Short mmCIF file of C-alpha atoms in Angstrom, two decimals:
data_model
loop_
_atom_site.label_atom_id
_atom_site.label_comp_id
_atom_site.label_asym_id
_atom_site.label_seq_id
_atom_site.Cartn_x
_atom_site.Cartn_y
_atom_site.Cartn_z
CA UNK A 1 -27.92 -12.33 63.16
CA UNK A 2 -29.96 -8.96 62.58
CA UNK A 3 -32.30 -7.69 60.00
CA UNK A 4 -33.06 -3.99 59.82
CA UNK A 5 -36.17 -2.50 57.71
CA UNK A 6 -37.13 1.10 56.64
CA UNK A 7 -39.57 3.14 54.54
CA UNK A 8 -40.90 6.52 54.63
CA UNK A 9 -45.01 6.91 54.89
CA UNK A 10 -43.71 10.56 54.18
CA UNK A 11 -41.24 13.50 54.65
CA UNK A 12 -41.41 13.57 58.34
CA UNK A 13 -42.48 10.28 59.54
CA UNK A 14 -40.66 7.47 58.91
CA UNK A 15 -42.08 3.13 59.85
CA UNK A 16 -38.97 0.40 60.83
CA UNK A 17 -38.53 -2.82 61.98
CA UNK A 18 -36.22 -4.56 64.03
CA UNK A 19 -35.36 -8.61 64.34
CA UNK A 20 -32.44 -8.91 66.41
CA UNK A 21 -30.52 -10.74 69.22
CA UNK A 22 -30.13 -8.22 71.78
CA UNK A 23 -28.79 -10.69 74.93
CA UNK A 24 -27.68 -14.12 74.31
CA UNK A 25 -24.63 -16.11 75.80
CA UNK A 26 -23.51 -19.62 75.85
CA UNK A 27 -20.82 -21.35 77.86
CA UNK A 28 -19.91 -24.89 78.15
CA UNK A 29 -17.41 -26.86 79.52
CA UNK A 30 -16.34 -30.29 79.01
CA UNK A 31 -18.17 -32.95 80.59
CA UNK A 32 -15.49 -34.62 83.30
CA UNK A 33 -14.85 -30.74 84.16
CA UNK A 34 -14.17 -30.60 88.08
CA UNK A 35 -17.15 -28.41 88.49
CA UNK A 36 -20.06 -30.34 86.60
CA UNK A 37 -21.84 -30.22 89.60
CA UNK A 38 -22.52 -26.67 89.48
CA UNK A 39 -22.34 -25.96 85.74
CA UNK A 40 -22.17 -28.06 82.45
CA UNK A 41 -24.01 -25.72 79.66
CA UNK A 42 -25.24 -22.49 80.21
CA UNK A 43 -27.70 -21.04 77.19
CA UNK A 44 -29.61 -18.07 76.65
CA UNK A 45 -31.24 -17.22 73.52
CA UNK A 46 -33.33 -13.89 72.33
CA UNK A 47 -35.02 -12.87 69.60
CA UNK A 48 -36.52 -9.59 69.41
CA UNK A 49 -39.33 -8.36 66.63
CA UNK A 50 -39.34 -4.56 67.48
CA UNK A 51 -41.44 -1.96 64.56
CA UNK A 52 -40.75 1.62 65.45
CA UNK A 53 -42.06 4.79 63.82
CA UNK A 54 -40.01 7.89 64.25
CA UNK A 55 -41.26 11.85 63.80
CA UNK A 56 -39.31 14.95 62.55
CA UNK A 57 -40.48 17.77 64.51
CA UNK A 58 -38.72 20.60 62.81
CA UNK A 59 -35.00 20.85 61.52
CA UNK A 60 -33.61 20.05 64.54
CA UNK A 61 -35.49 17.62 66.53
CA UNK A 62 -36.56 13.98 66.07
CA UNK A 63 -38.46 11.75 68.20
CA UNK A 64 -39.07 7.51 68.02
CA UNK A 65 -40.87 4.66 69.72
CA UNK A 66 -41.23 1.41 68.99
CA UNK A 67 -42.27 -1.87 70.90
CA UNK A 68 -40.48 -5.03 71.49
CA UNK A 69 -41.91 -8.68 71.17
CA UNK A 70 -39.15 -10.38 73.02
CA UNK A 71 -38.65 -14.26 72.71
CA UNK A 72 -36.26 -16.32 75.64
CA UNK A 73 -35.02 -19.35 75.76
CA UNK A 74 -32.91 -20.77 78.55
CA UNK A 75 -31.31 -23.93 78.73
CA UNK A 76 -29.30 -25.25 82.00
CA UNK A 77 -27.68 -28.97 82.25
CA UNK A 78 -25.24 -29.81 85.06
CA UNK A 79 -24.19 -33.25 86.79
CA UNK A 80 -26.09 -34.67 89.67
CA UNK A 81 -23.87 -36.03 92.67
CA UNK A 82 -26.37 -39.04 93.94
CA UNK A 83 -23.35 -39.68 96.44
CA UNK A 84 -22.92 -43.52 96.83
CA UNK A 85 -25.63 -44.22 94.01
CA UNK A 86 -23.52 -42.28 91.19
CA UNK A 87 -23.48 -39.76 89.49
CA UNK A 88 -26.54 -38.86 87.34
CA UNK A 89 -27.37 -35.12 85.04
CA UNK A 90 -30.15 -33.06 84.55
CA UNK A 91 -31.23 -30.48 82.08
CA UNK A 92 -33.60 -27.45 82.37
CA UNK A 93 -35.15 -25.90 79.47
CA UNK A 94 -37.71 -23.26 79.37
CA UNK A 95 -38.54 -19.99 77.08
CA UNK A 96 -41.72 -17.32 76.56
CA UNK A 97 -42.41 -14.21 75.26
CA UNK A 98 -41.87 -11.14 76.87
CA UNK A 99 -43.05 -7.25 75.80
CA UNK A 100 -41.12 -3.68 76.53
CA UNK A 101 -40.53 -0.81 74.36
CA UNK A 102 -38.18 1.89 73.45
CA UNK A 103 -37.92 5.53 72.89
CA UNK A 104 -35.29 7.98 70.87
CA UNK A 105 -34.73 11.23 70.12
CA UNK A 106 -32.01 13.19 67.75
CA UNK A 107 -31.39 15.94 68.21
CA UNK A 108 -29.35 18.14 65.35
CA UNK A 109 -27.21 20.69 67.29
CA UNK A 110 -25.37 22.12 64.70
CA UNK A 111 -24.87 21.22 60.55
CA UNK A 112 -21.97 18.37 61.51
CA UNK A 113 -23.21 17.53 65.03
CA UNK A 114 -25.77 15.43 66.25
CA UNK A 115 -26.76 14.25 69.91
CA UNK A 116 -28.95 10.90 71.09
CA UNK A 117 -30.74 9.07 73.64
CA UNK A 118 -32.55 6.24 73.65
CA UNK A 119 -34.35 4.27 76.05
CA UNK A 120 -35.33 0.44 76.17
CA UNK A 121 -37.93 -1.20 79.01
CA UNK A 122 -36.99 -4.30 80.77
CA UNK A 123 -38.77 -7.03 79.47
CA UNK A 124 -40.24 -9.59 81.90
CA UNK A 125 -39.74 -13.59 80.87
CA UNK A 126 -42.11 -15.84 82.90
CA UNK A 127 -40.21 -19.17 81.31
CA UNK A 128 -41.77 -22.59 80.97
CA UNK A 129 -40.39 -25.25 80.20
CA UNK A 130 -39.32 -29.05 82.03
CA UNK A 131 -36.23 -30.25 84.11
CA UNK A 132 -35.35 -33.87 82.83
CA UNK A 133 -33.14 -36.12 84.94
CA UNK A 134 -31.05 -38.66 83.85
CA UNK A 135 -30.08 -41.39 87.05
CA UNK A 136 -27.55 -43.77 87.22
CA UNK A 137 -30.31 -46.38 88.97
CA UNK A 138 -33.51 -46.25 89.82
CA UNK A 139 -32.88 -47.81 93.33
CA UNK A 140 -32.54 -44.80 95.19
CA UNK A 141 -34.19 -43.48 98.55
CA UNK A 142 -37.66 -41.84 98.21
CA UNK A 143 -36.30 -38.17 98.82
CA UNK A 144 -33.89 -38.57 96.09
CA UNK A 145 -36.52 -39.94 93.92
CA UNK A 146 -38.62 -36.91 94.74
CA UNK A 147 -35.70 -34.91 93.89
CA UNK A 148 -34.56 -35.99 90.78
CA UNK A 149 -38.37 -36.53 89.20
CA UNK A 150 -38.97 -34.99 85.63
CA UNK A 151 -41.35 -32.59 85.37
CA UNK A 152 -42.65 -29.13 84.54
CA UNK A 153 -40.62 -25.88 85.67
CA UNK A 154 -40.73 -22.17 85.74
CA UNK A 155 -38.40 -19.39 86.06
CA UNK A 156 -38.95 -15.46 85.83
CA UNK A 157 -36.25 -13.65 84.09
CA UNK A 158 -36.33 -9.91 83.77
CA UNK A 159 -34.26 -8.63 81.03
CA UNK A 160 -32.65 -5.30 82.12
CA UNK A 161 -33.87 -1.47 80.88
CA UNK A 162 -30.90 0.07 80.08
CA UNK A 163 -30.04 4.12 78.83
CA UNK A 164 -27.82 5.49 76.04
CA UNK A 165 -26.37 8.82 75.23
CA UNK A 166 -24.67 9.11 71.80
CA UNK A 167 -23.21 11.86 69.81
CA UNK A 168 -21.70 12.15 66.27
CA UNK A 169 -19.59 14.91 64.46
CA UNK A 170 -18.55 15.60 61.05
CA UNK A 171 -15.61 17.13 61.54
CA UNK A 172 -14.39 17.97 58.27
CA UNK A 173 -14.13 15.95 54.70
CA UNK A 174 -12.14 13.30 55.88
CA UNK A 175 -12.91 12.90 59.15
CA UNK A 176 -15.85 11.83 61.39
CA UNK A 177 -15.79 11.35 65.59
CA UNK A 178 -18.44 9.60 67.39
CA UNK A 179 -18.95 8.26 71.30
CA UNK A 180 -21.74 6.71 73.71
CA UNK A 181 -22.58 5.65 77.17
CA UNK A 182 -24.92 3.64 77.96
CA UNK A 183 -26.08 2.58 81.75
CA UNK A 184 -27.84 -0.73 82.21
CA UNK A 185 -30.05 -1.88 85.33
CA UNK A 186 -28.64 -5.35 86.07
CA UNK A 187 -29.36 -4.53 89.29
CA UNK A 188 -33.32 -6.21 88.71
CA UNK A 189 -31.37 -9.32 88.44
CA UNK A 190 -30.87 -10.44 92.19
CA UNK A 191 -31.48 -14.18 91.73
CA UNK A 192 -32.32 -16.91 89.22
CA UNK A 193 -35.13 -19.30 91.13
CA UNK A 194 -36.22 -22.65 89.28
CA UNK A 195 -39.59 -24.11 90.60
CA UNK A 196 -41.68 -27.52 89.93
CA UNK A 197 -45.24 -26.30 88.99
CA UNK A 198 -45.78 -28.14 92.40
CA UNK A 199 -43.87 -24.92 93.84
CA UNK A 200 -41.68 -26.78 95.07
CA UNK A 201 -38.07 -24.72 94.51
CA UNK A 202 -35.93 -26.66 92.40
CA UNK A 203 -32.56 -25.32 92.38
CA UNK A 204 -31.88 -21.18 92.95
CA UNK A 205 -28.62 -19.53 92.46
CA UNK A 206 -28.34 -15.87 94.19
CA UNK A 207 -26.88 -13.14 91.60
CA UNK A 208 -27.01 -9.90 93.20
CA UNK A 209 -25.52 -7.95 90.10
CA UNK A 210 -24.56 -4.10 90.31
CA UNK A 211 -25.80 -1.44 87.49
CA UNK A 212 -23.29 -1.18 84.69
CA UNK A 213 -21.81 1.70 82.48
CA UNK A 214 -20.47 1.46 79.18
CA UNK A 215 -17.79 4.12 77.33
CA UNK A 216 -16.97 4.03 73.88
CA UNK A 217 -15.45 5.92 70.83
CA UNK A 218 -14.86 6.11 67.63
CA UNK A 219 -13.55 7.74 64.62
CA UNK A 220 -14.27 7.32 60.69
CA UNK A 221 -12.09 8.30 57.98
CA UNK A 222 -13.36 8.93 54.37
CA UNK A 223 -10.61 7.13 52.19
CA UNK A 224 -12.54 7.90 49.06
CA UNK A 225 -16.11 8.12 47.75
CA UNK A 226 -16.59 4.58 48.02
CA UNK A 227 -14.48 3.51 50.83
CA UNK A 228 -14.77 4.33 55.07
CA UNK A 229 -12.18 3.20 57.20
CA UNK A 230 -13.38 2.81 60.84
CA UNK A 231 -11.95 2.54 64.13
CA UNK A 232 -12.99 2.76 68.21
CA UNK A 233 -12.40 1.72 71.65
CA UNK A 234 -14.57 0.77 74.68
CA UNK A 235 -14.46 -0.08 77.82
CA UNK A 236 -17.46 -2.32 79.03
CA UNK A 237 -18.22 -2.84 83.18
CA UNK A 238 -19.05 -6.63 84.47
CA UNK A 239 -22.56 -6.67 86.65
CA UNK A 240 -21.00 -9.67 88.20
CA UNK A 241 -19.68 -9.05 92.17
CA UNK A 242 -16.47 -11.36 92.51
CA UNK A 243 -18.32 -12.43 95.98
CA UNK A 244 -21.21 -13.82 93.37
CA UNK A 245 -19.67 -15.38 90.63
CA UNK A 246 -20.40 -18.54 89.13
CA UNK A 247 -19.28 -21.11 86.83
CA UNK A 248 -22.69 -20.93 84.92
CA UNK A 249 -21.62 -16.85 83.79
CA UNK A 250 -17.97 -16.18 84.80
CA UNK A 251 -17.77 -12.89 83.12
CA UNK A 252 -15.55 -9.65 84.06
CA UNK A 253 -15.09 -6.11 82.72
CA UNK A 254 -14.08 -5.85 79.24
CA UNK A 255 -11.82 -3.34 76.73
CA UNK A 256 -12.63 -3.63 73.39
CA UNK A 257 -10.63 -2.54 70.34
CA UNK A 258 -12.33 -2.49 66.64
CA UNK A 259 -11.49 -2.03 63.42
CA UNK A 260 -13.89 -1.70 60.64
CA UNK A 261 -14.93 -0.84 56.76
CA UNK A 262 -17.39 0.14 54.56
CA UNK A 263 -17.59 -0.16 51.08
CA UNK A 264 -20.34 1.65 48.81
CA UNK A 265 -20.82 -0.81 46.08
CA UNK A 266 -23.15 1.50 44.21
CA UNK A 267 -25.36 4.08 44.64
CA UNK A 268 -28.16 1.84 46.30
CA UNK A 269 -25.64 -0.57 47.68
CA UNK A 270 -23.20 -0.83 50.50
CA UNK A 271 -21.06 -3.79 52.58
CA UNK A 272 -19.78 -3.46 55.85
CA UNK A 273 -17.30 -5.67 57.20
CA UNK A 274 -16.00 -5.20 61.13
CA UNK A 275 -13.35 -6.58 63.38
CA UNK A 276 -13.39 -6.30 67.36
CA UNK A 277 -11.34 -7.56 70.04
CA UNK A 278 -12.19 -7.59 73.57
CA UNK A 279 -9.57 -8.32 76.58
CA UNK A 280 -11.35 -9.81 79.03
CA UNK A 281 -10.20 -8.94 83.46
CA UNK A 282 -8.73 -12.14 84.86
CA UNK A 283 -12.31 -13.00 87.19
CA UNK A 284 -11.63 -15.02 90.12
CA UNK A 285 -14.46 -17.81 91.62
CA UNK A 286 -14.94 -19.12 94.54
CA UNK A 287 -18.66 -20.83 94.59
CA UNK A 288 -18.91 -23.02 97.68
CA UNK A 289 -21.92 -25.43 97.17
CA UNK A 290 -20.83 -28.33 99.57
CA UNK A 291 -23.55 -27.70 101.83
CA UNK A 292 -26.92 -29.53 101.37
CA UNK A 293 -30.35 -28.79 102.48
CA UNK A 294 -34.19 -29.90 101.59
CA UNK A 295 -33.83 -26.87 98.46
CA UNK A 296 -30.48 -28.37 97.45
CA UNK A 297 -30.24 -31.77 98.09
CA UNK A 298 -26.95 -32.44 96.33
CA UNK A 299 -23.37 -31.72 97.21
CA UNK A 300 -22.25 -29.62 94.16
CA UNK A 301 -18.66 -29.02 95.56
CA UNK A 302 -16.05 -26.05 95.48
CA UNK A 303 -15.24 -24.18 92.70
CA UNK A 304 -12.12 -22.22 93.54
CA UNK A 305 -9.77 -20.54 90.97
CA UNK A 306 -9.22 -18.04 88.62
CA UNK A 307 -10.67 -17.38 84.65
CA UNK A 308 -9.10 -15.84 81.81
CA UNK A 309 -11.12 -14.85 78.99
CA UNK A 310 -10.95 -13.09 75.35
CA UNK A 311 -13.49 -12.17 72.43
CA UNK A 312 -12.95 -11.94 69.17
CA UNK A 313 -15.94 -10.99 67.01
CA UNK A 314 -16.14 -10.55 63.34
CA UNK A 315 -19.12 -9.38 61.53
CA UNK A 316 -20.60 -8.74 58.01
CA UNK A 317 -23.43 -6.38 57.11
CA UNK A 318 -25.45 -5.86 53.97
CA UNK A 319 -27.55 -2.68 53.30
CA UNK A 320 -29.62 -1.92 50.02
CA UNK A 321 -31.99 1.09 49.16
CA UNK A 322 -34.74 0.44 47.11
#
């Protein structure tokens, strides 16, 4: 969900505000799954507050910044191998908030073209939360005790800058042609480290992701006075190295196709309804975990095998002018 405000203090300076969801995922498999021991649920949750205030220079030239307020909130839960005791679960929950910001400009080429760029900060999450255990018996040896004892956790998360370049053109009454990229630095996001408030290292998981691109375009055709048909394509890179993959985020590059409308209701009203598929790169896994050591303990098996994925996404949108 999203929420979008705007007013003008005058002419040529304009105050917003943002709430959004800007990264989130989820994935969850069932519970008897042959790789419980390295992933169950997977959750991460964002909600940004961002006010912005943008400037018109002159004609031509428009300039923005704004500052994000970033909640997190991750959530983790997997099966515990105890070996000959059983097998027992744990879950990991932590959030904070986090601060960036984010600059624009427009700049108005000619009367029917326009050209963008924006940039957004990483945002830093230092999370807090606990790691509860569930065991099958309480009978166990002292260094599985220590092991599998609740208690307070932390876990720094840095949510990745990232860089957009945009352009739109009228080209005539019925037609309008628009496209972007847009570079993000995964790259900041080499591993994900869990740690007792002891500092004792609880469980880590090494990501290494790569830097991605984005591409996409689009076209919109004015049907009527009231009515804008919509339409684009995109194709979206993975940060994920196959060598790194894990159950917890088995994603791959994407293609998306979308189809979209937008209806003007009235003069101060206006619905937008959109459509998007995405075909999802078969991503292969092969996450051996069988070895164990005093920072992992358990023997969370092989996973070995092959994903297939697809998205479909459909969204609604309400703007009003008052």
């Amino acid at each position: 969900p999203n929420a979008y405000f705007k007013t003008d203090l005058n002419e040529n300076i304009k105050l917003g505000l943002a709430i959004n969801a800007p990264f989130g995922l989820k994935t969850e498999y069932d519970e008897e799954w042959l790789g419980r021991f390295q992933a169950d649920m997977s959750e991460l949750k964002t909600i940004n507050f961002n006010p912005a205030i943008a400037f018109k220079l002159n004609d031509q030239l428009s300039l923005g910044l704004g500052i994000s307020a970033m909640w997190a909130e991750a959530t983790l839960t997997r099966a515990v191998n105890l070996g000959p005791f059983g097998h027992g679960s744990v879950k990991v929950k932590g959030d904070d908030w986090g601060f960036g910001y984010n600059l624009g400009a427009i700049y108005q080429a000619t009367a029917d073209t326009r050209i963008g760029i924006a940039y957004r900060s990483k945002v830093e999450q230092h999370l807090d939360g606990d790691a509860k255990f569930r065991r099958p018996t309480n009978a166990l040896p002292a260094a599985l005790l220590a092991a599998t004892a609740n208690g307070d956790i932390t876990a720094d998360v840095s949510l990745p800058a990232s860089l957009s370049f945009s352009a739109f053109s009228h080209l005539n009454d019925k037609w309008e042609l628009m496209g972007d990229i847009t570079w993000t630095r995964w790259s900041q996001f080499e591993r994900l480290a869990v740690y007792r408030n002891s500092g004792t290292l609880l469980t880590e998981t090494i990501e290494n992701w790569d830097n991605t691109m984005r591409y996409s375009v689009g076209v919109n055709y004015l049907y009527s006075d009231a009515i804008k048909l919509r339409a684009g394509l995109a194709y979206d890179e993975e940060a994920i190295k196959d060598e790194f993959r894990t159950a917890r985020i088995p994603g791959n590059d994407r293609k998306w196709i979308s189809l979209g409308a937008s209806y003007q209701m009235s003069p101060t009203s206006k619905f937008d309804v959109g459509y998007a598929h995405l075909f999802i790169s078969d991503a292969k896994i092969d996450d051996d975990q069988t070895a164990v050591s005093a920072a992992a303990p358990f023997n969370n098996g092989r996973v070995r095998g092959e994903y297939e994925g697809r998205v479909d996404i459909l969204s609604l949108q309400y703007t009003h002018n008052f």
